[in-house]
Amino acid sequence: MGNNYIFSLTPTFTQGLVLGQLSILVLLALVLKYLFFIPPESETETVPFHPLSKSNPSWHQDVEEDDTGSAPEKESAHWFNILARQVVEVYRAKLQNNLTGYEGIEAARRKIEDHANELRPRGFLDHITIHSVDLGMSAPKLSNARVASDGEGDSAPTTIEFDMSYTDTISVSLSTSYLFNYPMSSFARLPVSLTISLSLFESKVTLVPPSPASAAPVLTISLPQDFTLNLKTTSLMGSRAMLRDVPKLHELIEYQVRKVLALRGMWKIVLPGMGSLATAQHEVEKEQAASSEQG
C-alpha cells in the first residue's frame, strides 16, 4: 500500500520528462499569448503602417504622361493608349465621387474599405481598416499590335494580339487581425498591417472579333495566364513583438491576386443590337461546358 503513488519527492526519469514537456508547453503558450497576440476584448487601435508614402498623392492633376506628347507608334496603338488613359481617368473620378484633393481620396478609401469588409471571411479576419490609398496616375500601354491566325479555317475570326505594360503608383495600406478560434471562440487575435503596391504588370492581350455564326456576337478581350506581376508588399505582424515582412505572407497575397486575374481575365462585349446580355451569357456557358467536356 505504501508504494501506490504517482509522484514523490524524488521523481523518476519518466516523471521528470513529463514535467519538463508540460513546462515547455506552458512557457510557449505564455510567450505567444503575451508577446504576439492581443486579448479579444482589447480595444487597442492598430497603428497605421505606411512605409510606401514616398510617392506623390494621386490627386496631383498637373502630372503629364508621355502618351499625349510622344509621337504615334508605327503599329498605330498610340490612339488606343490615349483612349485607355481617358477611360481609366473616368473610373478614378467615379471612385472618388467626382471629388478632388483629400475629399476625393477619402471617398475612395471609404468605398474600398466597405467593399473589403463585404468580402472578408468573418470567421477568420477582424474588421479591415483602410488607412490610405493611392489610385495611381498612369494607364496601361499597348504596343506591338499584330495579326495572329488561329488556324481553324477561313470562317473563323482573326485574332489580334497586343503587348501590354502597366507601371504605376497604385497602393493600399490596411490593418486587420487574424482570429484564432482554438481552443475556444475568439481565443486571440494576431494584428496584421499591410501595404501593397503595384510595381509592374505585363501581359499579352488577345482581341477576338465576333463570329457571324454566333447567336449573340461578342467582342472578346482576354489575358493569358502567363502574365508578369510584380507586387511590393511590406507587413508587420504581432502586438508587442513585431514580425516584419514575412515572405510567406507576400507569396500568399501575390498568389491570390494572380488567381483573381486568371479567373476574371476575359471580358466579352455584346455588340449593340446583335443580342441581349442574357443570350450572350448563355452562349458563354455553352462554350465553357464544351471546353470542360473536351478537357
PDB file of N, CA and C in Angstrom, residues 178-248:
ATOM      1  N   TYR A 178      -6.001  38.598 -37.532  1.00  0.00           N
ATOM      2  CA  TYR A 178      -6.370  37.212 -37.809  1.00  0.00           C
ATOM      3  C   TYR A 178      -6.927  36.609 -36.529  1.00  0.00           C
ATOM      4  N   LEU A 179      -8.122  36.007 -36.619  1.00  0.00           N
ATOM      5  CA  LEU A 179      -8.812  35.491 -35.450  1.00  0.00           C
ATOM      6  C   LEU A 179      -8.449  34.030 -35.208  1.00  0.00           C
ATOM      7  N   PHE A 180      -8.072  33.719 -33.967  1.00  0.00           N
ATOM      8  CA  PHE A 180      -7.799  32.350 -33.552  1.00  0.00           C
ATOM      9  C   PHE A 180      -8.987  31.848 -32.735  1.00  0.00           C
ATOM     10  N   ASN A 181      -9.663  30.828 -33.233  1.00  0.00           N
ATOM     11  CA  ASN A 181     -10.846  30.281 -32.580  1.00  0.00           C
ATOM     12  C   ASN A 181     -10.571  28.927 -31.927  1.00  0.00           C
ATOM     13  N   TYR A 182      -9.328  28.646 -31.620  1.00  0.00           N
ATOM     14  CA  TYR A 182      -8.965  27.396 -30.945  1.00  0.00           C
ATOM     15  C   TYR A 182      -8.051  27.727 -29.764  1.00  0.00           C
ATOM     16  N   PRO A 183      -8.256  27.150 -28.623  1.00  0.00           N
ATOM     17  CA  PRO A 183      -9.212  26.077 -28.281  1.00  0.00           C
ATOM     18  C   PRO A 183     -10.620  26.550 -28.008  1.00  0.00           C
ATOM     19  N   MET A 184     -10.877  27.864 -28.119  1.00  0.00           N
ATOM     20  CA  MET A 184     -12.227  28.387 -27.914  1.00  0.00           C
ATOM     21  C   MET A 184     -12.431  29.544 -28.885  1.00  0.00           C
ATOM     22  N   SER A 185     -13.685  29.934 -29.043  1.00  0.00           N
ATOM     23  CA  SER A 185     -14.005  31.014 -29.969  1.00  0.00           C
ATOM     24  C   SER A 185     -13.373  32.316 -29.500  1.00  0.00           C
ATOM     25  N   SER A 186     -12.785  33.056 -30.454  1.00  0.00           N
ATOM     26  CA  SER A 186     -12.131  34.344 -30.176  1.00  0.00           C
ATOM     27  C   SER A 186     -11.083  34.200 -29.077  1.00  0.00           C
ATOM     28  N   PHE A 187     -10.273  33.137 -29.189  1.00  0.00           N
ATOM     29  CA  PHE A 187      -9.232  32.902 -28.180  1.00  0.00           C
ATOM     30  C   PHE A 187      -8.195  34.025 -28.200  1.00  0.00           C
ATOM     31  N   ALA A 188      -7.796  34.466 -29.386  1.00  0.00           N
ATOM     32  CA  ALA A 188      -6.805  35.539 -29.502  1.00  0.00           C
ATOM     33  C   ALA A 188      -6.877  36.138 -30.895  1.00  0.00           C
ATOM     34  N   ARG A 189      -6.239  37.293 -31.056  1.00  0.00           N
ATOM     35  CA  ARG A 189      -6.175  37.970 -32.343  1.00  0.00           C
ATOM     36  C   ARG A 189      -4.720  38.313 -32.646  1.00  0.00           C
ATOM     37  N   LEU A 190      -4.333  38.091 -33.900  1.00  0.00           N
ATOM     38  CA  LEU A 190      -2.986  38.427 -34.355  1.00  0.00           C
ATOM     39  C   LEU A 190      -3.062  39.660 -35.241  1.00  0.00           C
ATOM     40  N   PRO A 191      -2.628  40.830 -34.772  1.00  0.00           N
ATOM     41  CA  PRO A 191      -2.703  42.052 -35.595  1.00  0.00           C
ATOM     42  C   PRO A 191      -1.784  41.958 -36.817  1.00  0.00           C
ATOM     43  N   VAL A 192      -2.295  42.433 -37.942  1.00  0.00           N
ATOM     44  CA  VAL A 192      -1.540  42.421 -39.198  1.00  0.00           C
ATOM     45  C   VAL A 192      -1.716  43.777 -39.867  1.00  0.00           C
ATOM     46  N   SER A 193      -0.606  44.402 -40.251  1.00  0.00           N
ATOM     47  CA  SER A 193      -0.617  45.649 -41.020  1.00  0.00           C
ATOM     48  C   SER A 193       0.088  45.409 -42.337  1.00  0.00           C
ATOM     49  N   LEU A 194      -0.533  45.859 -43.426  1.00  0.00           N
ATOM     50  CA  LEU A 194      -0.016  45.593 -44.768  1.00  0.00           C
ATOM     51  C   LEU A 194      -0.001  46.857 -45.600  1.00  0.00           C
ATOM     52  N   THR A 195       0.979  46.945 -46.478  1.00  0.00           N
ATOM     53  CA  THR A 195       0.983  47.934 -47.553  1.00  0.00           C
ATOM     54  C   THR A 195       1.341  47.201 -48.838  1.00  0.00           C
ATOM     55  N   ILE A 196       0.442  47.255 -49.804  1.00  0.00           N
ATOM     56  CA  ILE A 196       0.612  46.544 -51.069  1.00  0.00           C
ATOM     57  C   ILE A 196       0.658  47.573 -52.188  1.00  0.00           C
ATOM     58  N   SER A 197       1.650  47.479 -53.046  1.00  0.00           N
ATOM     59  CA  SER A 197       1.780  48.413 -54.170  1.00  0.00           C
ATOM     60  C   SER A 197       2.141  47.644 -55.425  1.00  0.00           C
ATOM     61  N   LEU A 198       1.719  48.174 -56.548  1.00  0.00           N
ATOM     62  CA  LEU A 198       1.987  47.564 -57.844  1.00  0.00           C
ATOM     63  C   LEU A 198       3.289  48.124 -58.412  1.00  0.00           C
ATOM     64  N   SER A 199       4.195  47.220 -58.779  1.00  0.00           N
ATOM     65  CA  SER A 199       5.439  47.637 -59.417  1.00  0.00           C
ATOM     66  C   SER A 199       5.356  47.516 -60.931  1.00  0.00           C
ATOM     67  N   LEU A 200       4.846  46.361 -61.419  1.00  0.00           N
ATOM     68  CA  LEU A 200       4.797  46.135 -62.861  1.00  0.00           C
ATOM     69  C   LEU A 200       3.764  45.060 -63.171  1.00  0.00           C
ATOM     70  N   PHE A 201       3.011  45.298 -64.237  1.00  0.00           N
ATOM     71  CA  PHE A 201       2.114  44.276 -64.770  1.00  0.00           C
ATOM     72  C   PHE A 201       2.283  44.252 -66.277  1.00  0.00           C
ATOM     73  N   GLU A 202       2.710  43.121 -66.800  1.00  0.00           N
ATOM     74  CA  GLU A 202       2.916  42.949 -68.233  1.00  0.00           C
ATOM     75  C   GLU A 202       2.194  41.692 -68.688  1.00  0.00           C
ATOM     76  N   SER A 203       1.582  41.786 -69.869  1.00  0.00           N
ATOM     77  CA  SER A 203       0.848  40.645 -70.378  1.00  0.00           C
ATOM     78  C   SER A 203       0.579  40.828 -71.863  1.00  0.00           C
ATOM     79  N   LYS A 204       0.294  39.740 -72.497  1.00  0.00           N
ATOM     80  CA  LYS A 204      -0.198  39.776 -73.871  1.00  0.00           C
ATOM     81  C   LYS A 204      -1.714  39.915 -73.823  1.00  0.00           C
ATOM     82  N   VAL A 205      -2.282  40.757 -74.673  1.00  0.00           N
ATOM     83  CA  VAL A 205      -3.726  40.963 -74.745  1.00  0.00           C
ATOM     84  C   VAL A 205      -4.223  40.410 -76.074  1.00  0.00           C
ATOM     85  N   THR A 206      -5.219  39.551 -76.000  1.00  0.00           N
ATOM     86  CA  THR A 206      -5.790  38.929 -77.195  1.00  0.00           C
ATOM     87  C   THR A 206      -7.167  39.514 -77.466  1.00  0.00           C
ATOM     88  N   LEU A 207      -7.370  39.956 -78.700  1.00  0.00           N
ATOM     89  CA  LEU A 207      -8.632  40.543 -79.129  1.00  0.00           C
ATOM     90  C   LEU A 207      -9.229  39.669 -80.227  1.00  0.00           C
ATOM     91  N   VAL A 208     -10.406  39.082 -79.959  1.00  0.00           N
ATOM     92  CA  VAL A 208     -11.069  38.196 -80.910  1.00  0.00           C
ATOM     93  C   VAL A 208     -12.349  38.868 -81.393  1.00  0.00           C
ATOM     94  N   PRO A 209     -12.469  39.162 -82.693  1.00  0.00           N
ATOM     95  CA  PRO A 209     -13.692  39.781 -83.214  1.00  0.00           C
ATOM     96  C   PRO A 209     -14.879  38.833 -83.097  1.00  0.00           C
ATOM     97  N   PRO A 210     -16.086  39.361 -83.175  1.00  0.00           N
ATOM     98  CA  PRO A 210     -17.266  38.499 -83.075  1.00  0.00           C
ATOM     99  C   PRO A 210     -17.409  37.575 -84.276  1.00  0.00           C
ATOM    100  N   SER A 211     -18.022  36.439 -84.029  1.00  0.00           N
ATOM    101  CA  SER A 211     -18.259  35.460 -85.091  1.00  0.00           C
ATOM    102  C   SER A 211     -19.658  35.649 -85.661  1.00  0.00           C
ATOM    103  N   PRO A 212     -19.805  35.694 -86.997  1.00  0.00           N
ATOM    104  CA  PRO A 212     -21.155  35.853 -87.583  1.00  0.00           C
ATOM    105  C   PRO A 212     -22.072  34.683 -87.264  1.00  0.00           C
ATOM    106  N   ALA A 213     -21.508  33.503 -86.979  1.00  0.00           N
ATOM    107  CA  ALA A 213     -22.338  32.329 -86.714  1.00  0.00           C
ATOM    108  C   ALA A 213     -22.894  32.298 -85.297  1.00  0.00           C
ATOM    109  N   SER A 214     -22.443  33.210 -84.423  1.00  0.00           N
ATOM    110  CA  SER A 214     -22.893  33.212 -83.033  1.00  0.00           C
ATOM    111  C   SER A 214     -24.280  33.827 -82.911  1.00  0.00           C
ATOM    112  N   ALA A 215     -25.094  33.275 -81.992  1.00  0.00           N
ATOM    113  CA  ALA A 215     -26.434  33.823 -81.760  1.00  0.00           C
ATOM    114  C   ALA A 215     -26.365  35.212 -81.146  1.00  0.00           C
ATOM    115  N   ALA A 216     -25.347  35.459 -80.346  1.00  0.00           N
ATOM    116  CA  ALA A 216     -25.131  36.774 -79.739  1.00  0.00           C
ATOM    117  C   ALA A 216     -23.659  37.130 -79.954  1.00  0.00           C
ATOM    118  N   PRO A 217     -23.329  37.769 -81.077  1.00  0.00           N
ATOM    119  CA  PRO A 217     -21.925  38.081 -81.370  1.00  0.00           C
ATOM    120  C   PRO A 217     -21.314  38.979 -80.294  1.00  0.00           C
ATOM    121  N   VAL A 218     -20.135  38.602 -79.843  1.00  0.00           N
ATOM    122  CA  VAL A 218     -19.441  39.355 -78.793  1.00  0.00           C
ATOM    123  C   VAL A 218     -18.002  39.605 -79.209  1.00  0.00           C
ATOM    124  N   LEU A 219     -17.473  40.707 -78.748  1.00  0.00           N
ATOM    125  CA  LEU A 219     -16.056  41.030 -78.893  1.00  0.00           C
ATOM    126  C   LEU A 219     -15.344  40.556 -77.637  1.00  0.00           C
ATOM    127  N   THR A 220     -14.361  39.666 -77.781  1.00  0.00           N
ATOM    128  CA  THR A 220     -13.711  39.024 -76.648  1.00  0.00           C
ATOM    129  C   THR A 220     -12.325  39.598 -76.426  1.00  0.00           C
ATOM    130  N   ILE A 221     -12.068  40.061 -75.222  1.00  0.00           N
ATOM    131  CA  ILE A 221     -10.743  40.541 -74.800  1.00  0.00           C
ATOM    132  C   ILE A 221     -10.279  39.645 -73.661  1.00  0.00           C
ATOM    133  N   SER A 222      -9.096  39.061 -73.804  1.00  0.00           N
ATOM    134  CA  SER A 222      -8.628  38.096 -72.803  1.00  0.00           C
ATOM    135  C   SER A 222      -7.151  38.294 -72.508  1.00  0.00           C
ATOM    136  N   LEU A 223      -6.769  37.851 -71.311  1.00  0.00           N
ATOM    137  CA  LEU A 223      -5.377  37.852 -70.871  1.00  0.00           C
ATOM    138  C   LEU A 223      -4.935  36.411 -70.653  1.00  0.00           C
ATOM    139  N   PRO A 224      -3.763  36.028 -71.129  1.00  0.00           N
ATOM    140  CA  PRO A 224      -3.269  34.675 -70.835  1.00  0.00           C
ATOM    141  C   PRO A 224      -2.856  34.561 -69.382  1.00  0.00           C
ATOM    142  N   GLN A 225      -2.645  33.330 -68.929  1.00  0.00           N
ATOM    143  CA  GLN A 225      -2.300  33.106 -67.528  1.00  0.00           C
ATOM    144  C   GLN A 225      -0.799  33.208 -67.263  1.00  0.00           C
ATOM    145  N   ASP A 226       0.001  33.424 -68.305  1.00  0.00           N
ATOM    146  CA  ASP A 226       1.451  33.541 -68.114  1.00  0.00           C
ATOM    147  C   ASP A 226       1.891  35.007 -68.065  1.00  0.00           C
ATOM    148  N   PHE A 227       1.097  35.856 -67.405  1.00  0.00           N
ATOM    149  CA  PHE A 227       1.433  37.273 -67.314  1.00  0.00           C
ATOM    150  C   PHE A 227       2.513  37.498 -66.255  1.00  0.00           C
ATOM    151  N   THR A 228       3.097  38.698 -66.293  1.00  0.00           N
ATOM    152  CA  THR A 228       4.113  39.098 -65.322  1.00  0.00           C
ATOM    153  C   THR A 228       3.496  40.061 -64.324  1.00  0.00           C
ATOM    154  N   LEU A 229       3.569  39.723 -63.046  1.00  0.00           N
ATOM    155  CA  LEU A 229       3.003  40.550 -61.989  1.00  0.00           C
ATOM    156  C   LEU A 229       4.035  40.737 -60.893  1.00  0.00           C
ATOM    157  N   ASN A 230       4.416  41.987 -60.658  1.00  0.00           N
ATOM    158  CA  ASN A 230       5.367  42.313 -59.600  1.00  0.00           C
ATOM    159  C   ASN A 230       4.679  43.206 -58.573  1.00  0.00           C
ATOM    160  N   LEU A 231       4.473  42.651 -57.387  1.00  0.00           N
ATOM    161  CA  LEU A 231       3.886  43.390 -56.285  1.00  0.00           C
ATOM    162  C   LEU A 231       4.929  43.613 -55.203  1.00  0.00           C
ATOM    163  N   LYS A 232       4.873  44.771 -54.566  1.00  0.00           N
ATOM    164  CA  LYS A 232       5.729  45.054 -53.423  1.00  0.00           C
ATOM    165  C   LYS A 232       4.863  45.061 -52.177  1.00  0.00           C
ATOM    166  N   THR A 233       5.183  44.188 -51.241  1.00  0.00           N
ATOM    167  CA  THR A 233       4.385  44.043 -50.026  1.00  0.00           C
ATOM    168  C   THR A 233       5.263  44.247 -48.808  1.00  0.00           C
ATOM    169  N   THR A 234       4.840  45.114 -47.922  1.00  0.00           N
ATOM    170  CA  THR A 234       5.511  45.282 -46.641  1.00  0.00           C
ATOM    171  C   THR A 234       4.493  44.986 -45.546  1.00  0.00           C
ATOM    172  N   SER A 235       4.927  44.339 -44.480  1.00  0.00           N
ATOM    173  CA  SER A 235       3.981  43.868 -43.477  1.00  0.00           C
ATOM    174  C   SER A 235       4.586  43.936 -42.081  1.00  0.00           C
ATOM    175  N   LEU A 236       3.695  44.030 -41.104  1.00  0.00           N
ATOM    176  CA  LEU A 236       4.027  43.915 -39.689  1.00  0.00           C
ATOM    177  C   LEU A 236       3.003  42.989 -39.052  1.00  0.00           C
ATOM    178  N   MET A 237       3.480  42.009 -38.296  1.00  0.00           N
ATOM    179  CA  MET A 237       2.601  41.062 -37.624  1.00  0.00           C
ATOM    180  C   MET A 237       2.961  41.009 -36.149  1.00  0.00           C
ATOM    181  N   GLY A 238       1.950  41.016 -35.293  1.00  0.00           N
ATOM    182  CA  GLY A 238       2.177  40.905 -33.865  1.00  0.00           C
ATOM    183  C   GLY A 238       1.735  42.145 -33.111  1.00  0.00           C
ATOM    184  N   SER A 239       1.669  42.017 -31.798  1.00  0.00           N
ATOM    185  CA  SER A 239       1.242  43.118 -30.940  1.00  0.00           C
ATOM    186  C   SER A 239       2.436  43.810 -30.299  1.00  0.00           C
ATOM    187  N   ARG A 240       3.157  43.092 -29.440  1.00  0.00           N
ATOM    188  CA  ARG A 240       4.320  43.681 -28.774  1.00  0.00           C
ATOM    189  C   ARG A 240       5.619  43.300 -29.493  1.00  0.00           C
ATOM    190  N   ALA A 241       5.732  42.024 -29.836  1.00  0.00           N
ATOM    191  CA  ALA A 241       6.878  41.578 -30.639  1.00  0.00           C
ATOM    192  C   ALA A 241       6.453  41.570 -32.096  1.00  0.00           C
ATOM    193  N   MET A 242       7.119  42.354 -32.937  1.00  0.00           N
ATOM    194  CA  MET A 242       6.726  42.535 -34.327  1.00  0.00           C
ATOM    195  C   MET A 242       7.527  41.622 -35.243  1.00  0.00           C
ATOM    196  N   LEU A 243       6.820  40.999 -36.197  1.00  0.00           N
ATOM    197  CA  LEU A 243       7.454  40.260 -37.281  1.00  0.00           C
ATOM    198  C   LEU A 243       7.297  41.089 -38.543  1.00  0.00           C
ATOM    199  N   ARG A 244       8.400  41.456 -39.174  1.00  0.00           N
ATOM    200  CA  ARG A 244       8.380  42.366 -40.315  1.00  0.00           C
ATOM    201  C   ARG A 244       8.626  41.593 -41.609  1.00  0.00           C
ATOM    202  N   ASP A 245       7.785  41.915 -42.623  1.00  0.00           N
ATOM    203  CA  ASP A 245       7.966  41.428 -43.995  1.00  0.00           C
ATOM    204  C   ASP A 245       8.138  39.909 -44.038  1.00  0.00           C
ATOM    205  N   VAL A 246       7.086  39.199 -43.637  1.00  0.00           N
ATOM    206  CA  VAL A 246       7.097  37.733 -43.662  1.00  0.00           C
ATOM    207  C   VAL A 246       6.997  37.270 -45.119  1.00  0.00           C
ATOM    208  N   PRO A 247       7.951  36.488 -45.636  1.00  0.00           N
ATOM    209  CA  PRO A 247       7.911  36.085 -47.055  1.00  0.00           C
ATOM    210  C   PRO A 247       6.673  35.274 -47.419  1.00  0.00           C
ATOM    211  N   LYS A 248       6.228  34.384 -46.538  1.00  0.00           N
ATOM    212  CA  LYS A 248       5.063  33.557 -46.846  1.00  0.00           C
ATOM    213  C   LYS A 248       3.809  34.404 -47.027  1.00  0.00           C
TER     214      LYS A 248
END
